[in-house]
Short mmCIF file of C-alpha atoms in Angstrom, two decimals:
data_model
loop_
_atom_site.label_atom_id
_atom_site.label_comp_id
_atom_site.label_asym_id
_atom_site.label_seq_id
_atom_site.Cartn_x
_atom_site.Cartn_y
_atom_site.Cartn_z
CA UNK A 165 155.33 89.88 131.26
CA UNK A 166 153.79 89.67 134.02
CA UNK A 167 150.19 91.16 135.73
CA UNK A 168 151.21 94.50 135.93
CA UNK A 169 153.38 94.96 132.61
CA UNK A 170 149.79 93.68 131.10
CA UNK A 171 147.55 95.81 133.15
CA UNK A 172 149.87 98.77 132.10
CA UNK A 173 150.02 97.74 128.38
CA UNK A 174 145.63 97.73 128.69
CA UNK A 175 145.58 101.23 130.05
CA UNK A 176 147.55 102.84 127.90
CA UNK A 177 145.49 100.82 124.31
CA UNK A 178 143.02 102.84 126.42
CA UNK A 179 143.95 106.03 126.24
CA UNK A 180 144.98 105.38 122.78
CA UNK A 181 141.82 104.57 121.76
CA UNK A 182 140.55 107.50 123.58
CA UNK A 183 142.39 109.36 121.75
CA UNK A 184 140.15 108.71 118.14
CA UNK A 185 137.61 111.24 118.83
CA UNK A 186 140.47 113.81 118.38
CA UNK A 187 141.71 111.79 115.12
CA UNK A 188 138.45 111.32 113.74
CA UNK A 189 138.04 115.34 114.05
CA UNK A 190 140.77 115.83 112.07
CA UNK A 191 139.14 114.23 109.31
CA UNK A 192 136.81 116.10 107.54
CA UNK A 193 132.57 114.47 107.77
CA UNK A 194 132.88 114.26 103.55
CA UNK A 195 134.92 110.82 104.56
CA UNK A 196 132.63 108.55 105.00
CA UNK A 197 133.15 106.23 108.78
CA UNK A 198 134.22 102.82 106.56
CA UNK A 199 136.93 104.60 104.11
CA UNK A 200 138.10 105.67 107.32
CA UNK A 201 138.82 102.14 108.26
CA UNK A 202 139.58 100.38 105.73
CA UNK A 203 142.42 102.18 104.64
CA UNK A 204 143.89 102.90 108.09
CA UNK A 205 143.50 99.30 108.56
CA UNK A 206 144.76 98.19 105.17
CA UNK A 207 147.68 100.45 106.19
CA UNK A 208 148.31 99.70 109.60
CA UNK A 209 148.50 95.83 108.43
CA UNK A 210 151.19 96.62 106.29
CA UNK A 211 153.24 98.87 108.51
CA UNK A 212 153.31 95.77 110.39
CA UNK A 213 153.74 93.38 107.67
CA UNK A 214 156.71 95.46 106.17
CA UNK A 215 157.65 95.44 110.03
CA UNK A 216 157.85 91.61 110.71
CA UNK A 217 157.44 90.71 107.44
CA UNK A 218 159.95 86.70 108.71
CA UNK A 219 158.04 86.57 111.55
CA UNK A 220 154.37 86.98 110.45
CA UNK A 221 155.44 85.01 107.11
CA UNK A 222 156.78 81.78 109.90
CA UNK A 223 153.48 82.37 112.32
CA UNK A 224 151.33 81.67 108.93
CA UNK A 225 153.65 79.02 108.22
CA UNK A 226 153.08 77.47 111.12
CA UNK A 227 149.60 77.71 112.43
CA UNK A 228 148.22 78.50 108.30
CA UNK A 229 144.13 78.64 107.84
CA UNK A 230 143.80 78.23 111.85
CA UNK A 231 144.68 81.37 111.61
CA UNK A 232 142.97 82.86 109.37
CA UNK A 233 139.66 81.18 110.31
CA UNK A 234 140.59 82.17 113.50
CA UNK A 235 140.87 86.27 112.47
CA UNK A 236 138.44 85.77 110.40
CA UNK A 237 135.48 85.30 113.36
CA UNK A 238 137.43 88.43 114.90
CA UNK A 239 137.18 91.07 112.39
CA UNK A 240 133.90 90.22 111.22
CA UNK A 241 132.78 90.75 115.25
CA UNK A 242 134.74 93.95 115.06
CA UNK A 243 133.08 95.18 112.12
CA UNK A 244 130.16 93.72 113.74
CA UNK A 245 130.10 95.80 116.80
CA UNK A 246 131.37 98.57 115.63
CA UNK A 247 128.55 99.50 113.23
CA UNK A 248 126.06 98.83 115.64
CA UNK A 249 128.17 101.33 118.04
CA UNK A 250 128.03 103.92 114.46
CA UNK A 251 124.35 103.45 115.10
CA UNK A 252 123.01 103.04 118.02
CA UNK A 253 125.55 106.19 119.28
CA UNK A 254 123.17 108.68 116.87
CA UNK A 255 120.31 107.84 119.87
CA UNK A 256 123.69 109.76 122.34
CA UNK A 257 124.51 112.50 123.42
CA UNK A 258 128.28 112.17 124.21
CA UNK A 259 128.33 111.33 127.55
CA UNK A 260 125.93 108.61 127.72
CA UNK A 261 127.18 106.97 125.00
CA UNK A 262 130.44 107.08 126.37
CA UNK A 263 129.29 105.17 129.37
CA UNK A 264 126.52 102.74 127.54
CA UNK A 265 129.43 101.84 125.44
CA UNK A 266 131.05 100.70 129.19
CA UNK A 267 128.38 98.45 129.22
CA UNK A 268 130.62 95.70 127.54
CA UNK A 269 132.08 95.29 131.25
CA UNK A 270 128.68 94.67 132.57
CA UNK A 271 127.83 92.31 130.11
CA UNK A 272 131.35 90.08 130.21
CA UNK A 273 131.09 88.39 133.55
CA UNK A 274 127.83 87.67 132.31
CA UNK A 275 128.75 85.73 129.59
CA UNK A 276 131.47 84.15 131.52
CA UNK A 277 128.78 82.82 133.87
CA UNK A 278 126.72 81.69 131.49
CA UNK A 279 129.45 79.66 129.75
CA UNK A 280 129.75 78.29 133.07
CA UNK A 281 133.78 80.35 132.83
CA UNK A 282 135.15 80.92 136.41
CA UNK A 283 133.99 84.52 137.46
CA UNK A 284 136.57 85.84 140.66
CA UNK A 285 134.90 88.13 143.41
CA UNK A 286 136.72 91.22 142.41
CA UNK A 287 135.46 90.90 138.73
CA UNK A 288 131.91 90.69 139.28
CA UNK A 289 132.81 93.54 142.14
CA UNK A 290 133.96 96.06 140.10
CA UNK A 291 131.65 95.29 136.75
CA UNK A 292 128.65 96.39 139.75
CA UNK A 293 131.03 99.38 140.85
CA UNK A 294 131.23 100.03 136.87
CA UNK A 295 127.16 99.04 136.48
CA UNK A 296 126.45 101.53 138.67
CA UNK A 297 128.13 103.96 137.75
CA UNK A 298 127.39 103.56 134.05
CA UNK A 299 122.90 103.93 135.45
CA UNK A 300 124.13 106.93 137.40
CA UNK A 301 125.34 108.69 134.29
CA UNK A 302 123.07 107.80 131.36
CA UNK A 303 119.83 107.29 134.46
CA UNK A 304 119.79 111.13 134.30
CA UNK A 305 119.15 111.87 131.02
CA UNK A 306 117.86 108.83 129.53
CA UNK A 307 114.36 108.45 127.23
CA UNK A 308 111.73 106.07 125.92
CA UNK A 309 113.08 108.16 122.54
CA UNK A 310 116.40 106.47 123.21
CA UNK A 311 115.26 102.82 123.18
CA UNK A 312 116.39 101.26 119.58
CA UNK A 313 119.71 102.66 121.01
CA UNK A 314 119.81 101.57 123.46
CA UNK A 315 119.54 98.44 121.47
CA UNK A 316 121.95 98.60 118.60
CA UNK A 317 124.32 99.66 121.88
CA UNK A 318 123.53 96.05 124.16
CA UNK A 319 123.64 93.98 121.02
CA UNK A 320 127.65 95.91 120.60
CA UNK A 321 128.34 95.41 124.09
CA UNK A 322 127.16 91.36 123.95
CA UNK A 323 129.01 90.82 120.44
CA UNK A 324 131.75 93.40 121.29
CA UNK A 325 132.06 90.81 124.87
CA UNK A 326 132.25 87.88 122.62
CA UNK A 327 135.21 88.97 121.14
CA UNK A 328 137.18 90.26 123.43
CA UNK A 329 136.81 86.69 125.49
CA UNK A 330 138.19 84.78 121.82
CA UNK A 331 140.75 87.27 121.57
CA UNK A 332 141.78 86.44 125.16
CA UNK A 333 141.18 83.15 124.12
CA UNK A 334 143.56 83.39 121.06
CA UNK A 335 146.10 85.85 121.99
CA UNK A 336 147.38 83.11 124.76
CA UNK A 337 149.01 81.10 122.03
CA UNK A 338 149.35 82.70 119.40
CA UNK A 339 151.51 85.76 117.97
CA UNK A 340 150.13 88.84 119.38
CA UNK A 341 151.24 90.80 115.91
CA UNK A 342 150.39 88.40 113.20
CA UNK A 343 147.11 88.16 114.41
CA UNK A 344 147.13 91.82 114.77
CA UNK A 345 148.23 92.17 111.08
CA UNK A 346 146.18 89.86 110.00
CA UNK A 347 142.79 91.08 111.77
CA UNK A 348 143.56 94.28 110.64
CA UNK A 349 143.69 92.56 106.56
CA UNK A 350 140.39 91.27 107.71
CA UNK A 351 138.92 94.74 109.14
CA UNK A 352 139.98 96.34 106.10
CA UNK A 353 138.75 93.84 103.96
CA UNK A 354 135.58 93.93 105.24
CA UNK A 355 135.28 97.52 105.54
CA UNK A 356 135.96 98.20 102.14
CA UNK A 357 132.97 96.05 101.26
CA UNK A 358 130.20 98.63 103.16
CA UNK A 359 132.39 100.94 102.32
CA UNK A 360 131.48 100.44 98.44
CA UNK A 361 127.91 99.58 99.51
CA UNK A 362 126.98 102.57 101.31
CA UNK A 363 128.96 104.88 98.94
CA UNK A 364 129.81 103.28 96.00
CA UNK A 365 131.78 106.50 94.43
CA UNK A 366 134.59 105.12 96.45
CA UNK A 367 137.73 105.69 96.44
CA UNK A 368 138.65 108.87 93.62
CA UNK A 369 135.86 110.78 95.14
CA UNK A 370 137.88 110.85 98.73
CA UNK A 371 139.09 114.63 99.26
CA UNK A 372 142.39 113.77 99.58
CA UNK A 373 144.70 116.92 100.99
CA UNK A 374 148.63 117.19 103.36
CA UNK A 375 145.19 116.87 106.54
CA UNK A 376 143.20 114.33 105.60
CA UNK A 377 146.78 111.87 104.47
CA UNK A 378 148.87 112.19 107.89
CA UNK A 379 145.52 111.85 109.61
CA UNK A 380 144.95 108.08 108.44
CA UNK A 381 148.65 107.70 109.05
CA UNK A 382 148.69 109.11 112.95
CA UNK A 383 145.25 106.56 113.01
CA UNK A 384 147.22 103.99 110.97
CA UNK A 385 150.36 102.68 113.01
CA UNK A 386 148.85 104.43 116.47
CA UNK A 387 145.73 102.70 116.16
CA UNK A 388 145.40 99.52 114.75
CA UNK A 389 149.31 98.98 114.59
CA UNK A 390 150.39 99.72 117.66
CA UNK A 391 147.29 99.76 120.18
CA UNK A 392 145.90 96.97 118.36
CA UNK A 393 148.36 94.59 118.66
CA UNK A 394 149.82 96.07 122.14
CA UNK A 395 146.21 94.77 123.53
CA UNK A 396 146.52 91.76 122.32
CA UNK A 397 150.07 91.30 124.03
CA UNK A 398 148.78 92.24 127.21
CA UNK A 399 145.67 89.91 126.77
CA UNK A 400 148.45 87.18 127.28
CA UNK A 401 148.92 87.47 130.58
CA UNK A 402 145.25 88.49 131.80
CA UNK A 403 141.35 87.74 131.85
CA UNK A 404 138.77 88.48 129.83
CA UNK A 405 137.05 90.15 132.62
CA UNK A 406 139.81 92.09 133.80
CA UNK A 407 140.46 93.72 130.49
CA UNK A 408 137.22 94.80 130.07
CA UNK A 409 137.09 96.58 133.03
CA UNK A 410 139.91 97.94 132.02
CA UNK A 411 138.66 99.52 129.20
CA UNK A 412 135.93 101.10 130.65
CA UNK A 413 138.69 103.62 131.72
CA UNK A 414 137.89 104.76 128.53
CA UNK A 415 135.09 106.93 129.73
CA UNK A 416 136.95 108.72 132.35
CA UNK A 417 139.33 109.76 129.78
CA UNK A 418 136.42 110.69 126.88
CA UNK A 419 135.17 112.67 129.22
CA UNK A 420 138.28 113.81 130.68
CA UNK A 421 138.55 115.23 126.23
CA UNK A 422 135.77 116.25 126.14
CA UNK A 423 136.12 119.00 129.22
CA UNK A 424 139.63 119.86 128.56
CA UNK A 425 140.11 120.03 124.58
CA UNK A 426 138.77 123.04 122.35
CA UNK A 427 134.44 122.72 121.30
CA UNK A 428 136.47 123.18 117.66
CA UNK A 429 137.51 119.47 117.71
CA UNK A 430 135.46 117.73 120.23
CA UNK A 431 131.58 117.90 121.11
CA UNK A 432 132.32 119.58 125.23
CA UNK A 433 131.22 117.64 127.83
CA UNK A 434 128.79 119.48 130.94
CA UNK A 435 130.35 117.85 133.97
CA UNK A 436 127.34 117.41 135.96
CA UNK A 437 126.97 115.97 139.70
CA UNK A 438 125.40 112.73 137.89
CA UNK A 439 128.49 112.13 135.55
CA UNK A 440 131.27 112.63 137.89
CA UNK A 441 129.78 110.41 140.72
CA UNK A 442 129.33 107.84 137.35
CA UNK A 443 133.29 108.36 136.59
CA UNK A 444 133.74 108.13 140.62
CA UNK A 445 132.38 104.39 140.50
CA UNK A 446 133.89 103.54 137.44
CA UNK A 447 137.64 104.27 138.61
CA UNK A 448 137.15 102.82 141.87
CA UNK A 449 135.46 99.84 139.86
CA UNK A 450 139.48 99.78 138.17
CA UNK A 451 141.08 100.22 141.69
CA UNK A 452 139.59 96.48 142.79
CA UNK A 453 141.10 95.12 139.47
CA UNK A 454 144.25 97.11 139.24
CA UNK A 455 145.41 96.52 143.22
CA UNK A 456 146.29 93.21 143.07
CA UNK A 457 145.96 91.55 146.91
CA UNK A 458 147.60 90.22 149.15
CA UNK A 459 147.37 86.21 147.62
CA UNK A 460 147.24 87.96 144.11
CA UNK A 461 151.14 89.31 144.85
CA UNK A 462 152.37 86.30 146.74
CA UNK A 463 151.33 84.32 143.67
CA UNK A 464 153.76 86.85 141.52
CA UNK A 465 156.35 87.09 143.71
CA UNK B 159 178.74 96.56 109.42
CA UNK B 160 175.86 95.77 107.97
CA UNK B 161 173.43 94.20 110.08
CA UNK B 162 174.10 98.05 112.22
CA UNK B 163 173.93 100.30 109.54
CA UNK B 164 170.97 98.76 107.93
CA UNK B 165 169.37 98.87 111.91
CA UNK B 166 169.99 102.46 111.57
CA UNK B 167 168.51 103.43 108.50
CA UNK B 168 164.70 101.64 110.44
CA UNK B 169 165.58 103.84 113.21
CA UNK B 170 165.34 106.95 110.81
CA UNK B 171 162.38 104.99 109.11
CA UNK B 172 160.45 104.80 112.35
CA UNK B 173 161.24 108.70 113.66
CA UNK B 174 160.08 109.60 110.23
CA UNK B 175 156.76 107.53 110.09
CA UNK B 176 155.82 108.87 113.77
CA UNK B 177 157.28 112.10 113.77
CA UNK B 178 155.95 113.40 110.21
CA UNK B 179 152.71 113.61 110.30
CA UNK B 180 152.18 116.22 113.25
CA UNK B 181 154.51 118.32 111.50
CA UNK B 182 152.12 118.95 108.91
CA UNK B 183 148.94 118.79 110.36
CA UNK B 184 147.96 120.67 113.67
CA UNK B 185 145.89 118.13 115.72
CA UNK B 186 144.47 120.45 118.71
CA UNK B 187 143.81 123.80 117.39
CA UNK B 188 145.51 126.54 119.78
CA UNK B 189 148.59 123.31 120.29
CA UNK B 190 151.67 123.59 117.33
CA UNK B 191 153.92 121.75 118.92
CA UNK B 192 152.52 117.75 119.40
CA UNK B 193 155.46 115.67 119.62
CA UNK B 194 154.19 111.89 119.90
CA UNK B 195 158.30 111.55 118.66
CA UNK B 196 159.26 111.92 122.03
CA UNK B 197 158.37 108.99 123.06
CA UNK B 198 161.65 107.17 121.10
CA UNK B 199 163.93 108.80 122.90
CA UNK B 200 164.28 106.83 125.82
CA UNK B 201 164.30 103.81 123.16
CA UNK B 202 166.35 104.60 121.07
CA UNK B 203 169.05 105.52 124.13
CA UNK B 204 168.05 102.51 125.86
CA UNK B 205 168.80 100.18 122.85
CA UNK B 206 170.61 101.31 120.83
CA UNK B 207 173.31 103.68 123.09
CA UNK B 208 174.85 106.66 121.81
CA UNK B 209 174.20 106.18 117.70
CA UNK B 210 170.52 106.14 119.10
CA UNK B 211 170.75 109.66 120.97
CA UNK B 212 173.01 111.12 118.25
CA UNK B 213 170.11 109.08 115.16
CA UNK B 214 167.03 110.48 117.72
CA UNK B 215 168.54 114.67 117.89
CA UNK B 216 169.60 114.89 113.81
CA UNK B 217 165.92 113.44 112.80
CA UNK B 218 165.26 116.15 115.31
CA UNK B 219 167.15 118.90 113.25
CA UNK B 220 166.45 117.39 109.73
CA UNK B 221 162.31 117.77 110.51
CA UNK B 222 163.13 121.08 112.19
CA UNK B 223 164.72 122.43 108.42
CA UNK B 224 161.75 120.22 106.72
CA UNK B 225 159.42 122.09 108.27
CA UNK B 226 160.95 125.12 107.75
CA UNK B 227 161.82 126.12 112.08
CA UNK B 228 165.31 126.48 111.06
CA UNK B 229 166.81 129.29 113.50
CA UNK B 230 169.80 129.61 116.05
CA UNK B 231 167.30 127.72 118.30
CA UNK B 232 167.48 124.31 116.44
CA UNK B 233 171.57 124.11 117.48
CA UNK B 234 170.39 124.42 121.37
CA UNK B 235 167.13 121.74 120.12
CA UNK B 236 169.91 119.20 118.91
CA UNK B 237 172.03 119.92 122.35
CA UNK B 238 168.64 118.85 124.27
CA UNK B 239 167.71 116.34 122.60
CA UNK B 240 170.97 114.31 122.32
CA UNK B 241 171.29 115.30 126.33
CA UNK B 242 167.46 114.46 127.61
CA UNK B 243 167.84 110.49 125.59
CA UNK B 244 171.71 110.08 127.06
CA UNK B 245 171.37 111.15 130.45
CA UNK B 246 168.62 108.26 130.77
CA UNK B 247 170.90 106.26 129.14
CA UNK B 248 173.85 107.16 131.68
CA UNK B 249 171.82 106.62 134.44
CA UNK B 250 170.75 102.68 133.43
CA UNK B 251 173.86 101.74 132.52
CA UNK B 252 176.42 103.77 134.81
CA UNK B 253 175.14 104.47 137.81
CA UNK B 254 172.01 102.04 138.95
CA UNK B 255 173.31 98.43 139.36
CA UNK B 256 170.44 96.95 137.64
CA UNK B 257 168.88 97.42 134.07
CA UNK B 258 165.86 98.26 133.00
CA UNK B 259 163.05 95.52 133.51
CA UNK B 260 159.88 96.86 134.63
CA UNK B 261 159.20 94.25 135.92
CA UNK B 262 158.38 96.27 139.50
CA UNK B 263 156.71 99.26 140.46
CA UNK B 264 159.76 100.66 141.51
CA UNK B 265 161.60 99.82 138.99
CA UNK B 266 158.27 101.86 136.79
CA UNK B 267 158.98 104.53 138.83
CA UNK B 268 162.61 104.96 139.01
CA UNK B 269 161.99 104.89 135.13
CA UNK B 270 159.27 107.74 136.02
CA UNK B 271 161.30 109.70 137.26
CA UNK B 272 164.34 109.84 135.26
CA UNK B 273 161.52 110.70 131.86
CA UNK B 274 160.32 113.83 133.82
CA UNK B 275 164.55 114.54 134.99
CA UNK B 276 165.75 114.29 131.42
CA UNK B 277 162.48 116.09 130.04
CA UNK B 278 163.24 118.63 133.01
CA UNK B 279 167.10 119.03 131.54
CA UNK B 280 165.77 119.16 127.81
CA UNK B 281 163.50 121.89 129.03
CA UNK B 282 166.72 124.13 130.70
CA UNK B 283 168.65 123.91 127.38
CA UNK B 284 165.95 124.92 124.67
CA UNK B 285 163.59 127.18 127.14
CA UNK B 286 166.85 130.26 127.20
CA UNK B 287 168.09 129.93 123.59
CA UNK B 288 164.00 130.38 122.68
CA UNK B 289 163.21 132.58 124.35
CA UNK B 290 166.09 135.17 123.92
CA UNK B 291 165.76 134.91 120.39
CA UNK B 292 162.06 135.64 119.75
CA UNK B 293 158.99 137.13 121.85
CA UNK B 294 157.44 134.29 123.42
CA UNK B 295 156.02 132.84 126.64
CA UNK B 296 158.71 131.50 128.09
CA UNK B 297 157.15 129.99 131.05
CA UNK B 298 154.63 128.68 128.36
CA UNK B 299 157.09 127.16 126.54
CA UNK B 300 158.88 125.64 129.12
CA UNK B 301 155.49 124.01 130.38
CA UNK B 302 155.51 122.99 126.50
CA UNK B 303 158.60 121.39 126.37
CA UNK B 304 158.10 118.92 129.85
CA UNK B 305 155.66 118.16 129.02
CA UNK B 306 156.01 116.88 124.95
CA UNK B 307 159.09 114.89 126.73
CA UNK B 308 158.10 113.25 130.02
CA UNK B 309 154.26 112.57 129.03
CA UNK B 310 154.30 111.19 125.51
CA UNK B 311 157.59 109.06 127.18
CA UNK B 312 155.29 107.83 130.08
CA UNK B 313 152.11 107.40 129.05
CA UNK B 314 153.03 104.96 125.28
CA UNK B 315 156.99 104.59 126.21
CA UNK B 316 156.82 102.96 128.57
CA UNK B 317 153.71 100.32 127.07
CA UNK B 318 156.18 99.97 123.75
CA UNK B 319 159.09 99.60 126.21
CA UNK B 320 157.52 96.87 127.71
CA UNK B 321 156.39 94.98 124.91
CA UNK B 322 159.48 95.18 122.72
CA UNK B 323 161.69 94.11 125.41
CA UNK B 324 158.62 91.79 126.27
CA UNK B 325 157.34 89.65 123.44
CA UNK B 326 160.16 90.53 120.25
CA UNK B 327 162.72 90.05 122.47
CA UNK B 328 164.96 93.09 122.20
CA UNK B 329 168.53 93.49 124.52
CA UNK B 330 168.97 96.78 125.75
CA UNK B 331 172.76 97.93 124.86
CA UNK B 332 174.92 96.12 127.87
CA UNK B 333 176.87 98.11 130.51
CA UNK B 334 180.43 97.45 128.35
CA UNK B 335 179.44 98.62 124.42
CA UNK B 336 178.04 101.89 125.98
#
């Protein structure tokens, strides 16, 4: 795999994540978010195990406790930032929420820098452009009442940045399929605990019907099994900063869905000049990362 | 032989997993026909040859029958769903000097253009039969087929192909096996 292929895979992962809202919209509000995460993560893990049982068994035999420990850490971080996002997003409207989530692209280079890791000039320029885009889009309608939401999302972004750095480190030497399967299984178990705490009635009272089952199946294979595995695979040839900046394209796609899809499916987003300017800055930030420099082209060749 | 049968059963199973949920639910109200399963067409063709194309086409027919959409136009659907992936297979294995590798922008662009051509071919085969049998807006139907058979193989099929080639080590069928 080369850098071009990694970037294509990361863009595909971002596109998959942006469609999450569409799949979620097909699941009624009576199904708690932790139930969705629990069922789809376990189903995704099972699908991967069914398809690659031999490969996963071999990796577990080879890496043993190390794989479980790494996956457990990633699973806990994953649950933590999703939980913070879940509660933080309640303070924002759809477009502001989407933009604030992309703060990870700004936070991550700073964390790398403080950890004395090398951050390229291109990354700083991209992060600055994405940050300017977020300020333009969110700044126009931010208020004091959103302070707590902002703190929650900022904490979520920091945890997500650490998650991406660790995922990038682990994917370099690990098997993406096995790592994805074990992370999914662990996230499934952790979500089950959170589900039982927040809604003790649990599994038995879910309003099962074909629509819900179909949505959960799609989410399981599309977001959990496919997108997560592809993400880990792409990280092998990418840097955490590069990956996070590509992830920020999710807001461009989310705004696109919010503009073109019917209001019955998704909260409509009204395109204001500030949002358009913000999107342009995010796209520019991505182009800085995606277009290889002459030096990189020579290196690839 | 046993290995081949097992592989074909797996292809049928993967098709069912991807296609079945979209047959029982309407993802976007007003857009009844969303078929992400089309992303599998070029992959089945390139990695499993003509049997892959046949499985893809037959499974499409089976899904139509199961979901109660059976009509004479399904024959055109069967033909189109074979012809589209076969066209991609034929190009890469008979006409092109290099194999599909997706490691350079030019190779990727070539594959994207091929997918769009095969989508046009499928739309040209299916649309007349549906327009003849039903009172539908043929232009809208043509666009719907075109988008379904080009967007999913490009947006999701290409990254999936990169993954199965580079990570899982899947080999395309050889030119002489085609």
